[in-house]
Amino acid sequence: MSKGKLITFEGGDGSGKTTQLSRTVAWLKAQGKDVLQTFEPGDTPLGKALRHILLSGEFVPVAQTELLLFLADRAQHVREVIQPALDAGKWVVCDRYSDSTLAYQLAGRKLTDNAELRAMLKWAECGVSPDATIWLDLSVEDAAIRMASRQAGGEAANRLDNEKQDFHQSVYAAFDKIAKENPERVQRINANQDIDAVQADIQRVLSAL
Ligand code: TMP
């Protein structure tokens, strides 16, 4: 059986990630690829409950608990959804993965980025790491403007969207560091362009893979 590919999309809240991911999936399908679109956290029945716990605001987990719940969601997602799809030869396009955990929990929550936590992140991946990652690079200031206009339009913010600016700055700095440390895997896309231009850039880098 041919092995599929895992492509992850990463970026701060408001970077246009979800729109770009859907358009990318449509483009891959139009080329005849067998594609599975998925997301974290929450794309399994168990994950849906974890997503509610993590993001609804009903609970306020301490940083350690928050990390463990995101990792729990990931392990379930890999075993139940991602790995079977890859085994079936599909292209799996996933909205967020371990880079988000590095950025939001280790950097944003200021958990010590040490070998033990890195090993836990790897362990939760159950052996599945991305073949390519699209990072939608948008400054915290520009993302905040977009988020404010979305919320004015009635879109609800999640518990992490509502974190302070310095949390989002740490998240941004972490994504920037991840991109620099993994130049082969992580493709930085300038998200401060119109939707079509961003999509064209994504298609260009994926075509080159
Ligand atoms: P989203 O569905 O709008 O991308 O929201 C998911 C939120 O969860 C977003 O604020 C980022 C956050 N998140 C983490 O903090 N750690 C993680 O490991 C993942 C996958 C997401």
mmCIF file with all atom_site columns, C-alpha atoms and ligand atoms in Angstrom:
data_model
loop_
_atom_site.group_PDB
_atom_site.id
_atom_site.type_symbol
_atom_site.label_atom_id
_atom_site.label_alt_id
_atom_site.label_comp_id
_atom_site.label_asym_id
_atom_site.label_entity_id
_atom_site.label_seq_id
_atom_site.pdbx_PDB_ins_code
_atom_site.Cartn_x
_atom_site.Cartn_y
_atom_site.Cartn_z
_atom_site.occupancy
_atom_site.B_iso_or_equiv
_atom_site.pdbx_formal_charge
_atom_site.auth_seq_id
_atom_site.auth_comp_id
_atom_site.auth_asym_id
_atom_site.auth_atom_id
_atom_site.pdbx_PDB_model_num
ATOM   1   C CA  . MET A 1 1   ? 0.000   0.000  0.000  1.00 0.00 ? 1   MET A CA  1
ATOM   2   C CA  . SER A 1 2   ? 1.395   3.406  -0.913 1.00 0.00 ? 2   SER A CA  1
ATOM   3   C CA  . LYS A 1 3   ? 2.069   5.783  1.945  1.00 0.00 ? 3   LYS A CA  1
ATOM   4   C CA  . GLY A 1 4   ? 0.300   9.142  1.880  1.00 0.00 ? 4   GLY A CA  1
ATOM   5   C CA  . LYS A 1 5   ? 1.585   12.543 2.896  1.00 0.00 ? 5   LYS A CA  1
ATOM   6   C CA  . LEU A 1 6   ? 0.847   14.696 5.905  1.00 0.00 ? 6   LEU A CA  1
ATOM   7   C CA  . ILE A 1 7   ? 0.687   18.433 5.275  1.00 0.00 ? 7   ILE A CA  1
ATOM   8   C CA  . THR A 1 8   ? 0.047   20.676 8.254  1.00 0.00 ? 8   THR A CA  1
ATOM   9   C CA  . PHE A 1 9   ? -1.080  24.297 8.307  1.00 0.00 ? 9   PHE A CA  1
ATOM   10  C CA  . GLU A 1 10  ? 0.113   26.520 11.133 1.00 0.00 ? 10  GLU A CA  1
ATOM   11  C CA  . GLY A 1 11  ? -0.207  30.147 12.113 1.00 0.00 ? 11  GLY A CA  1
ATOM   12  C CA  . GLY A 1 12  ? -1.593  32.506 14.683 1.00 0.00 ? 12  GLY A CA  1
ATOM   13  C CA  . ASP A 1 13  ? -5.310  33.058 15.107 1.00 0.00 ? 13  ASP A CA  1
ATOM   14  C CA  . GLY A 1 14  ? -6.520  35.424 12.377 1.00 0.00 ? 14  GLY A CA  1
ATOM   15  C CA  . SER A 1 15  ? -3.863  34.414 9.837  1.00 0.00 ? 15  SER A CA  1
ATOM   16  C CA  . GLY A 1 16  ? -6.474  33.123 7.359  1.00 0.00 ? 16  GLY A CA  1
ATOM   17  C CA  . LYS A 1 17  ? -5.307  29.560 7.893  1.00 0.00 ? 17  LYS A CA  1
ATOM   18  C CA  . THR A 1 18  ? -8.667  27.819 7.741  1.00 0.00 ? 18  THR A CA  1
ATOM   19  C CA  . THR A 1 19  ? -9.774  29.575 4.533  1.00 0.00 ? 19  THR A CA  1
ATOM   20  C CA  . GLN A 1 20  ? -6.451  28.846 2.863  1.00 0.00 ? 20  GLN A CA  1
ATOM   21  C CA  . LEU A 1 21  ? -6.488  25.240 3.995  1.00 0.00 ? 21  LEU A CA  1
ATOM   22  C CA  . SER A 1 22  ? -9.945  24.628 2.500  1.00 0.00 ? 22  SER A CA  1
ATOM   23  C CA  . ARG A 1 23  ? -8.919  26.210 -0.782 1.00 0.00 ? 23  ARG A CA  1
ATOM   24  C CA  . THR A 1 24  ? -5.739  24.140 -0.855 1.00 0.00 ? 24  THR A CA  1
ATOM   25  C CA  . VAL A 1 25  ? -7.713  20.943 -0.290 1.00 0.00 ? 25  VAL A CA  1
ATOM   26  C CA  . ALA A 1 26  ? -10.066 21.847 -3.167 1.00 0.00 ? 26  ALA A CA  1
ATOM   27  C CA  . TRP A 1 27  ? -7.051  22.492 -5.396 1.00 0.00 ? 27  TRP A CA  1
ATOM   28  C CA  . LEU A 1 28  ? -5.392  19.163 -4.485 1.00 0.00 ? 28  LEU A CA  1
ATOM   29  C CA  . LYS A 1 29  ? -8.655  17.300 -5.126 1.00 0.00 ? 29  LYS A CA  1
ATOM   30  C CA  . ALA A 1 30  ? -9.022  19.016 -8.499 1.00 0.00 ? 30  ALA A CA  1
ATOM   31  C CA  . GLN A 1 31  ? -5.674  17.435 -9.380 1.00 0.00 ? 31  GLN A CA  1
ATOM   32  C CA  . GLY A 1 32  ? -7.078  14.005 -8.659 1.00 0.00 ? 32  GLY A CA  1
ATOM   33  C CA  . LYS A 1 33  ? -5.441  13.557 -5.264 1.00 0.00 ? 33  LYS A CA  1
ATOM   34  C CA  . ASP A 1 34  ? -7.241  11.573 -2.591 1.00 0.00 ? 34  ASP A CA  1
ATOM   35  C CA  . VAL A 1 35  ? -7.307  14.121 0.245  1.00 0.00 ? 35  VAL A CA  1
ATOM   36  C CA  . LEU A 1 36  ? -8.500  14.048 3.829  1.00 0.00 ? 36  LEU A CA  1
ATOM   37  C CA  . GLN A 1 37  ? -9.062  17.430 5.485  1.00 0.00 ? 37  GLN A CA  1
ATOM   38  C CA  . THR A 1 38  ? -8.830  17.437 9.254  1.00 0.00 ? 38  THR A CA  1
ATOM   39  C CA  . PHE A 1 39  ? -7.977  19.676 12.223 1.00 0.00 ? 39  PHE A CA  1
ATOM   40  C CA  . GLU A 1 40  ? -6.763  19.842 15.807 1.00 0.00 ? 40  GLU A CA  1
ATOM   41  C CA  . PRO A 1 41  ? -8.011  19.917 18.400 1.00 0.00 ? 41  PRO A CA  1
ATOM   42  C CA  . GLY A 1 42  ? -11.283 18.057 18.071 1.00 0.00 ? 42  GLY A CA  1
ATOM   43  C CA  . ASP A 1 43  ? -11.672 15.933 14.953 1.00 0.00 ? 43  ASP A CA  1
ATOM   44  C CA  . THR A 1 44  ? -12.572 12.671 16.696 1.00 0.00 ? 44  THR A CA  1
ATOM   45  C CA  . PRO A 1 45  ? -15.546 12.029 19.003 1.00 0.00 ? 45  PRO A CA  1
ATOM   46  C CA  . LEU A 1 46  ? -13.235 12.057 22.029 1.00 0.00 ? 46  LEU A CA  1
ATOM   47  C CA  . GLY A 1 47  ? -11.377 15.051 20.631 1.00 0.00 ? 47  GLY A CA  1
ATOM   48  C CA  . LYS A 1 48  ? -14.609 16.986 20.310 1.00 0.00 ? 48  LYS A CA  1
ATOM   49  C CA  . ALA A 1 49  ? -15.076 16.724 24.060 1.00 0.00 ? 49  ALA A CA  1
ATOM   50  C CA  . LEU A 1 50  ? -11.437 17.704 24.655 1.00 0.00 ? 50  LEU A CA  1
ATOM   51  C CA  . ARG A 1 51  ? -11.873 20.716 22.354 1.00 0.00 ? 51  ARG A CA  1
ATOM   52  C CA  . HIS A 1 52  ? -14.807 21.871 24.432 1.00 0.00 ? 52  HIS A CA  1
ATOM   53  C CA  . ILE A 1 53  ? -12.787 21.502 27.631 1.00 0.00 ? 53  ILE A CA  1
ATOM   54  C CA  . LEU A 1 54  ? -9.819  23.332 26.106 1.00 0.00 ? 54  LEU A CA  1
ATOM   55  C CA  . LEU A 1 55  ? -11.421 26.187 24.226 1.00 0.00 ? 55  LEU A CA  1
ATOM   56  C CA  . SER A 1 56  ? -14.940 26.937 25.448 1.00 0.00 ? 56  SER A CA  1
ATOM   57  C CA  . GLY A 1 57  ? -13.793 28.930 28.444 1.00 0.00 ? 57  GLY A CA  1
ATOM   58  C CA  . GLU A 1 58  ? -15.902 26.798 30.774 1.00 0.00 ? 58  GLU A CA  1
ATOM   59  C CA  . PHE A 1 59  ? -12.680 25.450 32.309 1.00 0.00 ? 59  PHE A CA  1
ATOM   60  C CA  . VAL A 1 60  ? -9.340  27.109 33.000 1.00 0.00 ? 60  VAL A CA  1
ATOM   61  C CA  . PRO A 1 61  ? -6.696  24.383 32.915 1.00 0.00 ? 61  PRO A CA  1
ATOM   62  C CA  . VAL A 1 62  ? -3.273  25.058 34.367 1.00 0.00 ? 62  VAL A CA  1
ATOM   63  C CA  . ALA A 1 63  ? -0.499  25.066 31.761 1.00 0.00 ? 63  ALA A CA  1
ATOM   64  C CA  . GLN A 1 64  ? 0.470   21.450 32.441 1.00 0.00 ? 64  GLN A CA  1
ATOM   65  C CA  . THR A 1 65  ? -3.100  20.222 32.066 1.00 0.00 ? 65  THR A CA  1
ATOM   66  C CA  . GLU A 1 66  ? -3.576  22.259 28.908 1.00 0.00 ? 66  GLU A CA  1
ATOM   67  C CA  . LEU A 1 67  ? -0.481  20.662 27.365 1.00 0.00 ? 67  LEU A CA  1
ATOM   68  C CA  . LEU A 1 68  ? -1.550  17.144 28.312 1.00 0.00 ? 68  LEU A CA  1
ATOM   69  C CA  . LEU A 1 69  ? -5.054  17.626 26.880 1.00 0.00 ? 69  LEU A CA  1
ATOM   70  C CA  . PHE A 1 70  ? -3.729  18.883 23.538 1.00 0.00 ? 70  PHE A CA  1
ATOM   71  C CA  . LEU A 1 71  ? -1.395  15.864 23.431 1.00 0.00 ? 71  LEU A CA  1
ATOM   72  C CA  . ALA A 1 72  ? -4.264  13.531 24.322 1.00 0.00 ? 72  ALA A CA  1
ATOM   73  C CA  . ASP A 1 73  ? -6.277  14.954 21.460 1.00 0.00 ? 73  ASP A CA  1
ATOM   74  C CA  . ARG A 1 74  ? -3.315  14.452 19.109 1.00 0.00 ? 74  ARG A CA  1
ATOM   75  C CA  . ALA A 1 75  ? -2.655  10.817 19.988 1.00 0.00 ? 75  ALA A CA  1
ATOM   76  C CA  . GLN A 1 76  ? -6.333  9.973  19.524 1.00 0.00 ? 76  GLN A CA  1
ATOM   77  C CA  . HIS A 1 77  ? -6.418  11.885 16.242 1.00 0.00 ? 77  HIS A CA  1
ATOM   78  C CA  . VAL A 1 78  ? -3.297  10.207 14.855 1.00 0.00 ? 78  VAL A CA  1
ATOM   79  C CA  . ARG A 1 79  ? -4.424  6.698  15.735 1.00 0.00 ? 79  ARG A CA  1
ATOM   80  C CA  . GLU A 1 80  ? -8.061  7.118  14.764 1.00 0.00 ? 80  GLU A CA  1
ATOM   81  C CA  . VAL A 1 81  ? -7.875  9.418  11.723 1.00 0.00 ? 81  VAL A CA  1
ATOM   82  C CA  . ILE A 1 82  ? -4.447  10.423 10.415 1.00 0.00 ? 82  ILE A CA  1
ATOM   83  C CA  . GLN A 1 83  ? -2.545  7.131  10.437 1.00 0.00 ? 83  GLN A CA  1
ATOM   84  C CA  . PRO A 1 84  ? -5.344  5.108  8.771  1.00 0.00 ? 84  PRO A CA  1
ATOM   85  C CA  . ALA A 1 85  ? -5.666  7.758  6.049  1.00 0.00 ? 85  ALA A CA  1
ATOM   86  C CA  . LEU A 1 86  ? -1.904  7.786  5.423  1.00 0.00 ? 86  LEU A CA  1
ATOM   87  C CA  . ASP A 1 87  ? -1.897  3.989  5.296  1.00 0.00 ? 87  ASP A CA  1
ATOM   88  C CA  . ALA A 1 88  ? -4.626  4.193  2.660  1.00 0.00 ? 88  ALA A CA  1
ATOM   89  C CA  . GLY A 1 89  ? -2.336  6.421  0.577  1.00 0.00 ? 89  GLY A CA  1
ATOM   90  C CA  . LYS A 1 90  ? -4.253  9.661  1.161  1.00 0.00 ? 90  LYS A CA  1
ATOM   91  C CA  . TRP A 1 91  ? -2.910  13.178 1.421  1.00 0.00 ? 91  TRP A CA  1
ATOM   92  C CA  . VAL A 1 92  ? -3.865  14.368 4.884  1.00 0.00 ? 92  VAL A CA  1
ATOM   93  C CA  . VAL A 1 93  ? -4.145  18.133 5.274  1.00 0.00 ? 93  VAL A CA  1
ATOM   94  C CA  . CYS A 1 94  ? -4.342  19.045 8.941  1.00 0.00 ? 94  CYS A CA  1
ATOM   95  C CA  . ASP A 1 95  ? -5.208  22.416 10.481 1.00 0.00 ? 95  ASP A CA  1
ATOM   96  C CA  . ARG A 1 96  ? -2.580  22.627 13.289 1.00 0.00 ? 96  ARG A CA  1
ATOM   97  C CA  . TYR A 1 97  ? -0.311  19.930 14.738 1.00 0.00 ? 97  TYR A CA  1
ATOM   98  C CA  . SER A 1 98  ? 2.688   19.727 17.077 1.00 0.00 ? 98  SER A CA  1
ATOM   99  C CA  . ASP A 1 99  ? 4.135   23.102 16.032 1.00 0.00 ? 99  ASP A CA  1
ATOM   100 C CA  . SER A 1 100 ? 1.029   24.692 17.581 1.00 0.00 ? 100 SER A CA  1
ATOM   101 C CA  . THR A 1 101 ? 1.777   22.901 20.851 1.00 0.00 ? 101 THR A CA  1
ATOM   102 C CA  . LEU A 1 102 ? 5.368   24.147 20.786 1.00 0.00 ? 102 LEU A CA  1
ATOM   103 C CA  . ALA A 1 103 ? 4.178   27.674 20.059 1.00 0.00 ? 103 ALA A CA  1
ATOM   104 C CA  . TYR A 1 104 ? 1.093   27.955 22.310 1.00 0.00 ? 104 TYR A CA  1
ATOM   105 C CA  . GLN A 1 105 ? 1.949   25.735 25.255 1.00 0.00 ? 105 GLN A CA  1
ATOM   106 C CA  . LEU A 1 106 ? 5.748   25.662 25.481 1.00 0.00 ? 106 LEU A CA  1
ATOM   107 C CA  . ALA A 1 107 ? 6.331   29.254 24.332 1.00 0.00 ? 107 ALA A CA  1
ATOM   108 C CA  . GLY A 1 108 ? 2.977   30.957 25.033 1.00 0.00 ? 108 GLY A CA  1
ATOM   109 C CA  . ARG A 1 109 ? 2.510   29.363 28.461 1.00 0.00 ? 109 ARG A CA  1
ATOM   110 C CA  . LYS A 1 110 ? 6.232   29.555 29.179 1.00 0.00 ? 110 LYS A CA  1
ATOM   111 C CA  . LEU A 1 111 ? 6.633   25.875 29.992 1.00 0.00 ? 111 LEU A CA  1
ATOM   112 C CA  . THR A 1 112 ? 10.321  25.010 29.992 1.00 0.00 ? 112 THR A CA  1
ATOM   113 C CA  . ASP A 1 113 ? 11.306  23.850 26.523 1.00 0.00 ? 113 ASP A CA  1
ATOM   114 C CA  . ASN A 1 114 ? 13.396  20.869 27.617 1.00 0.00 ? 114 ASN A CA  1
ATOM   115 C CA  . ALA A 1 115 ? 14.181  17.389 26.328 1.00 0.00 ? 115 ALA A CA  1
ATOM   116 C CA  . GLU A 1 116 ? 11.445  15.785 28.465 1.00 0.00 ? 116 GLU A CA  1
ATOM   117 C CA  . LEU A 1 117 ? 8.654   17.920 27.031 1.00 0.00 ? 117 LEU A CA  1
ATOM   118 C CA  . ARG A 1 118 ? 10.008  17.577 23.490 1.00 0.00 ? 118 ARG A CA  1
ATOM   119 C CA  . ALA A 1 119 ? 9.972   13.799 23.973 1.00 0.00 ? 119 ALA A CA  1
ATOM   120 C CA  . MET A 1 120 ? 6.357   13.937 25.155 1.00 0.00 ? 120 MET A CA  1
ATOM   121 C CA  . LEU A 1 121 ? 5.357   15.911 22.072 1.00 0.00 ? 121 LEU A CA  1
ATOM   122 C CA  . LYS A 1 122 ? 7.039   13.301 19.859 1.00 0.00 ? 122 LYS A CA  1
ATOM   123 C CA  . TRP A 1 123 ? 5.458   10.440 21.779 1.00 0.00 ? 123 TRP A CA  1
ATOM   124 C CA  . ALA A 1 124 ? 1.963   11.896 21.300 1.00 0.00 ? 124 ALA A CA  1
ATOM   125 C CA  . GLU A 1 125 ? 2.541   11.959 17.526 1.00 0.00 ? 125 GLU A CA  1
ATOM   126 C CA  . CYS A 1 126 ? 2.614   8.141  17.569 1.00 0.00 ? 126 CYS A CA  1
ATOM   127 C CA  . GLY A 1 127 ? 5.343   8.130  14.936 1.00 0.00 ? 127 GLY A CA  1
ATOM   128 C CA  . VAL A 1 128 ? 3.624   10.483 12.483 1.00 0.00 ? 128 VAL A CA  1
ATOM   129 C CA  . SER A 1 129 ? 5.394   13.744 11.661 1.00 0.00 ? 129 SER A CA  1
ATOM   130 C CA  . PRO A 1 130 ? 4.485   16.189 8.887  1.00 0.00 ? 130 PRO A CA  1
ATOM   131 C CA  . ASP A 1 131 ? 6.028   15.874 5.429  1.00 0.00 ? 131 ASP A CA  1
ATOM   132 C CA  . ALA A 1 132 ? 5.496   19.587 4.905  1.00 0.00 ? 132 ALA A CA  1
ATOM   133 C CA  . THR A 1 133 ? 4.169   22.483 6.939  1.00 0.00 ? 133 THR A CA  1
ATOM   134 C CA  . ILE A 1 134 ? 2.664   25.707 5.628  1.00 0.00 ? 134 ILE A CA  1
ATOM   135 C CA  . TRP A 1 135 ? 3.180   28.571 8.080  1.00 0.00 ? 135 TRP A CA  1
ATOM   136 C CA  . LEU A 1 136 ? 0.912   31.531 7.397  1.00 0.00 ? 136 LEU A CA  1
ATOM   137 C CA  . ASP A 1 137 ? 3.074   34.354 8.625  1.00 0.00 ? 137 ASP A CA  1
ATOM   138 C CA  . LEU A 1 138 ? 1.079   37.362 9.828  1.00 0.00 ? 138 LEU A CA  1
ATOM   139 C CA  . SER A 1 139 ? 2.264   39.852 12.447 1.00 0.00 ? 139 SER A CA  1
ATOM   140 C CA  . VAL A 1 140 ? 0.469   39.904 15.784 1.00 0.00 ? 140 VAL A CA  1
ATOM   141 C CA  . GLU A 1 141 ? -0.669  43.471 15.100 1.00 0.00 ? 141 GLU A CA  1
ATOM   142 C CA  . ASP A 1 142 ? -2.236  42.603 11.730 1.00 0.00 ? 142 ASP A CA  1
ATOM   143 C CA  . ALA A 1 143 ? -3.796  39.430 13.163 1.00 0.00 ? 143 ALA A CA  1
ATOM   144 C CA  . ALA A 1 144 ? -5.348  41.447 16.016 1.00 0.00 ? 144 ALA A CA  1
ATOM   145 C CA  . ILE A 1 145 ? -6.986  43.824 13.514 1.00 0.00 ? 145 ILE A CA  1
ATOM   146 C CA  . ARG A 1 146 ? -8.478  40.876 11.611 1.00 0.00 ? 146 ARG A CA  1
ATOM   147 C CA  . MET A 1 147 ? -9.679  39.159 14.789 1.00 0.00 ? 147 MET A CA  1
ATOM   148 C CA  . ALA A 1 148 ? -11.318 42.378 16.008 1.00 0.00 ? 148 ALA A CA  1
ATOM   149 C CA  . SER A 1 149 ? -13.252 42.789 12.766 1.00 0.00 ? 149 SER A CA  1
ATOM   150 C CA  . ARG A 1 150 ? -14.349 39.138 12.824 1.00 0.00 ? 150 ARG A CA  1
ATOM   151 C CA  . GLN A 1 151 ? -15.553 39.463 16.375 1.00 0.00 ? 151 GLN A CA  1
ATOM   152 C CA  . ALA A 1 152 ? -17.378 42.686 15.495 1.00 0.00 ? 152 ALA A CA  1
ATOM   153 C CA  . GLY A 1 153 ? -19.076 40.596 12.784 1.00 0.00 ? 153 GLY A CA  1
ATOM   154 C CA  . GLY A 1 154 ? -20.331 38.190 15.446 1.00 0.00 ? 154 GLY A CA  1
ATOM   155 C CA  . GLU A 1 155 ? -17.679 35.414 15.366 1.00 0.00 ? 155 GLU A CA  1
ATOM   156 C CA  . ALA A 1 156 ? -16.998 34.031 18.845 1.00 0.00 ? 156 ALA A CA  1
ATOM   157 C CA  . ALA A 1 157 ? -13.410 34.103 20.120 1.00 0.00 ? 157 ALA A CA  1
ATOM   158 C CA  . ASN A 1 158 ? -12.012 30.983 21.781 1.00 0.00 ? 158 ASN A CA  1
ATOM   159 C CA  . ARG A 1 159 ? -10.288 30.976 25.179 1.00 0.00 ? 159 ARG A CA  1
ATOM   160 C CA  . LEU A 1 160 ? -6.823  31.287 23.612 1.00 0.00 ? 160 LEU A CA  1
ATOM   161 C CA  . ASP A 1 161 ? -7.811  34.018 21.139 1.00 0.00 ? 161 ASP A CA  1
ATOM   162 C CA  . ASN A 1 162 ? -8.591  36.112 24.208 1.00 0.00 ? 162 ASN A CA  1
ATOM   163 C CA  . GLU A 1 163 ? -5.058  35.840 25.604 1.00 0.00 ? 163 GLU A CA  1
ATOM   164 C CA  . LYS A 1 164 ? -3.037  39.056 25.951 1.00 0.00 ? 164 LYS A CA  1
ATOM   165 C CA  . GLN A 1 165 ? -0.845  40.466 23.201 1.00 0.00 ? 165 GLN A CA  1
ATOM   166 C CA  . ASP A 1 166 ? 2.396   39.293 24.818 1.00 0.00 ? 166 ASP A CA  1
ATOM   167 C CA  . PHE A 1 167 ? 1.119   35.689 24.736 1.00 0.00 ? 167 PHE A CA  1
ATOM   168 C CA  . HIS A 1 168 ? 0.467   36.070 20.996 1.00 0.00 ? 168 HIS A CA  1
ATOM   169 C CA  . GLN A 1 169 ? 3.908   37.666 20.548 1.00 0.00 ? 169 GLN A CA  1
ATOM   170 C CA  . SER A 1 170 ? 5.515   34.601 22.172 1.00 0.00 ? 170 SER A CA  1
ATOM   171 C CA  . VAL A 1 171 ? 3.473   32.328 19.898 1.00 0.00 ? 171 VAL A CA  1
ATOM   172 C CA  . TYR A 1 172 ? 4.577   34.311 16.859 1.00 0.00 ? 172 TYR A CA  1
ATOM   173 C CA  . ALA A 1 173 ? 8.245   34.245 17.910 1.00 0.00 ? 173 ALA A CA  1
ATOM   174 C CA  . ALA A 1 174 ? 8.018   30.474 18.385 1.00 0.00 ? 174 ALA A CA  1
ATOM   175 C CA  . PHE A 1 175 ? 6.591   29.887 14.889 1.00 0.00 ? 175 PHE A CA  1
ATOM   176 C CA  . ASP A 1 176 ? 9.343   32.103 13.483 1.00 0.00 ? 176 ASP A CA  1
ATOM   177 C CA  . LYS A 1 177 ? 11.976  30.030 15.328 1.00 0.00 ? 177 LYS A CA  1
ATOM   178 C CA  . ILE A 1 178 ? 10.416  26.732 14.202 1.00 0.00 ? 178 ILE A CA  1
ATOM   179 C CA  . ALA A 1 179 ? 10.488  27.941 10.574 1.00 0.00 ? 179 ALA A CA  1
ATOM   180 C CA  . LYS A 1 180 ? 14.142  28.932 10.864 1.00 0.00 ? 180 LYS A CA  1
ATOM   181 C CA  . GLU A 1 181 ? 15.112  25.657 12.500 1.00 0.00 ? 181 GLU A CA  1
ATOM   182 C CA  . ASN A 1 182 ? 13.236  23.504 9.956  1.00 0.00 ? 182 ASN A CA  1
ATOM   183 C CA  . PRO A 1 183 ? 13.764  25.211 6.594  1.00 0.00 ? 183 PRO A CA  1
ATOM   184 C CA  . GLU A 1 184 ? 13.189  22.006 4.624  1.00 0.00 ? 184 GLU A CA  1
ATOM   185 C CA  . ARG A 1 185 ? 9.853   21.170 6.196  1.00 0.00 ? 185 ARG A CA  1
ATOM   186 C CA  . VAL A 1 186 ? 8.338   24.554 7.043  1.00 0.00 ? 186 VAL A CA  1
ATOM   187 C CA  . GLN A 1 187 ? 7.295   26.828 4.186  1.00 0.00 ? 187 GLN A CA  1
ATOM   188 C CA  . ARG A 1 188 ? 6.786   30.406 5.304  1.00 0.00 ? 188 ARG A CA  1
ATOM   189 C CA  . ILE A 1 189 ? 3.973   32.125 3.422  1.00 0.00 ? 189 ILE A CA  1
ATOM   190 C CA  . ASN A 1 190 ? 3.368   35.871 3.653  1.00 0.00 ? 190 ASN A CA  1
ATOM   191 C CA  . ALA A 1 191 ? -0.233  35.995 4.883  1.00 0.00 ? 191 ALA A CA  1
ATOM   192 C CA  . ASN A 1 192 ? -0.410  39.778 4.625  1.00 0.00 ? 192 ASN A CA  1
ATOM   193 C CA  . GLN A 1 193 ? -1.646  39.681 1.017  1.00 0.00 ? 193 GLN A CA  1
ATOM   194 C CA  . ASP A 1 194 ? -5.068  39.189 -0.509 1.00 0.00 ? 194 ASP A CA  1
ATOM   195 C CA  . ILE A 1 195 ? -6.598  35.718 -0.355 1.00 0.00 ? 195 ILE A CA  1
ATOM   196 C CA  . ASP A 1 196 ? -5.795  34.808 -3.963 1.00 0.00 ? 196 ASP A CA  1
ATOM   197 C CA  . ALA A 1 197 ? -2.152  35.838 -3.674 1.00 0.00 ? 197 ALA A CA  1
ATOM   198 C CA  . VAL A 1 198 ? -1.685  33.791 -0.493 1.00 0.00 ? 198 VAL A CA  1
ATOM   199 C CA  . GLN A 1 199 ? -3.294  30.788 -2.177 1.00 0.00 ? 199 GLN A CA  1
ATOM   200 C CA  . ALA A 1 200 ? -1.063  31.172 -5.232 1.00 0.00 ? 200 ALA A CA  1
ATOM   201 C CA  . ASP A 1 201 ? 2.016   31.129 -2.985 1.00 0.00 ? 201 ASP A CA  1
ATOM   202 C CA  . ILE A 1 202 ? 0.797   27.993 -1.207 1.00 0.00 ? 202 ILE A CA  1
ATOM   203 C CA  . GLN A 1 203 ? 0.145   26.214 -4.499 1.00 0.00 ? 203 GLN A CA  1
ATOM   204 C CA  . ARG A 1 204 ? 3.583   27.210 -5.738 1.00 0.00 ? 204 ARG A CA  1
ATOM   205 C CA  . VAL A 1 205 ? 5.408   25.745 -2.736 1.00 0.00 ? 205 VAL A CA  1
ATOM   206 C CA  . LEU A 1 206 ? 3.304   22.571 -2.702 1.00 0.00 ? 206 LEU A CA  1
ATOM   207 C CA  . SER A 1 207 ? 3.854   22.052 -6.429 1.00 0.00 ? 207 SER A CA  1
ATOM   208 C CA  . ALA A 1 208 ? 7.566   22.176 -5.824 1.00 0.00 ? 208 ALA A CA  1
ATOM   209 C CA  . LEU A 1 209 ? 7.410   19.407 -3.227 1.00 0.00 ? 209 LEU A CA  1
HETATM 210 P P1  . TMP B 2 .   ? -8.584  27.075 15.761 1.00 0.00 ? 1   TMP B P1  1
HETATM 211 O O1  . TMP B 2 .   ? -9.473  25.904 15.510 1.00 0.00 ? 1   TMP B O1  1
HETATM 212 O O2  . TMP B 2 .   ? -9.237  28.392 15.539 1.00 0.00 ? 1   TMP B O2  1
HETATM 213 O O3  . TMP B 2 .   ? -7.262  26.968 15.068 1.00 0.00 ? 1   TMP B O3  1
HETATM 214 O O4  . TMP B 2 .   ? -8.339  27.088 17.318 1.00 0.00 ? 1   TMP B O4  1
HETATM 215 C C1  . TMP B 2 .   ? -7.587  26.150 17.956 1.00 0.00 ? 1   TMP B C1  1
HETATM 216 C C2  . TMP B 2 .   ? -6.942  26.841 19.127 1.00 0.00 ? 1   TMP B C2  1
HETATM 217 O O5  . TMP B 2 .   ? -6.204  25.878 19.869 1.00 0.00 ? 1   TMP B O5  1
HETATM 218 C C3  . TMP B 2 .   ? -5.975  27.931 18.713 1.00 0.00 ? 1   TMP B C3  1
HETATM 219 O O6  . TMP B 2 .   ? -6.153  29.048 19.551 1.00 0.00 ? 1   TMP B O6  1
HETATM 220 C C4  . TMP B 2 .   ? -4.622  27.319 18.947 1.00 0.00 ? 1   TMP B C4  1
HETATM 221 C C5  . TMP B 2 .   ? -4.869  26.317 20.037 1.00 0.00 ? 1   TMP B C5  1
HETATM 222 N N1  . TMP B 2 .   ? -3.970  25.157 20.047 1.00 0.00 ? 1   TMP B N1  1
HETATM 223 C C6  . TMP B 2 .   ? -3.018  25.067 21.049 1.00 0.00 ? 1   TMP B C6  1
HETATM 224 O O7  . TMP B 2 .   ? -2.928  25.947 21.898 1.00 0.00 ? 1   TMP B O7  1
HETATM 225 N N2  . TMP B 2 .   ? -2.197  23.974 21.075 1.00 0.00 ? 1   TMP B N2  1
HETATM 226 C C7  . TMP B 2 .   ? -2.284  22.965 20.159 1.00 0.00 ? 1   TMP B C7  1
HETATM 227 O O8  . TMP B 2 .   ? -1.519  21.995 20.223 1.00 0.00 ? 1   TMP B O8  1
HETATM 228 C C8  . TMP B 2 .   ? -3.289  23.077 19.126 1.00 0.00 ? 1   TMP B C8  1
HETATM 229 C C9  . TMP B 2 .   ? -3.422  21.973 18.116 1.00 0.00 ? 1   TMP B C9  1
HETATM 230 C C10 . TMP B 2 .   ? -4.106  24.181 19.106 1.00 0.00 ? 1   TMP B C10 1
#
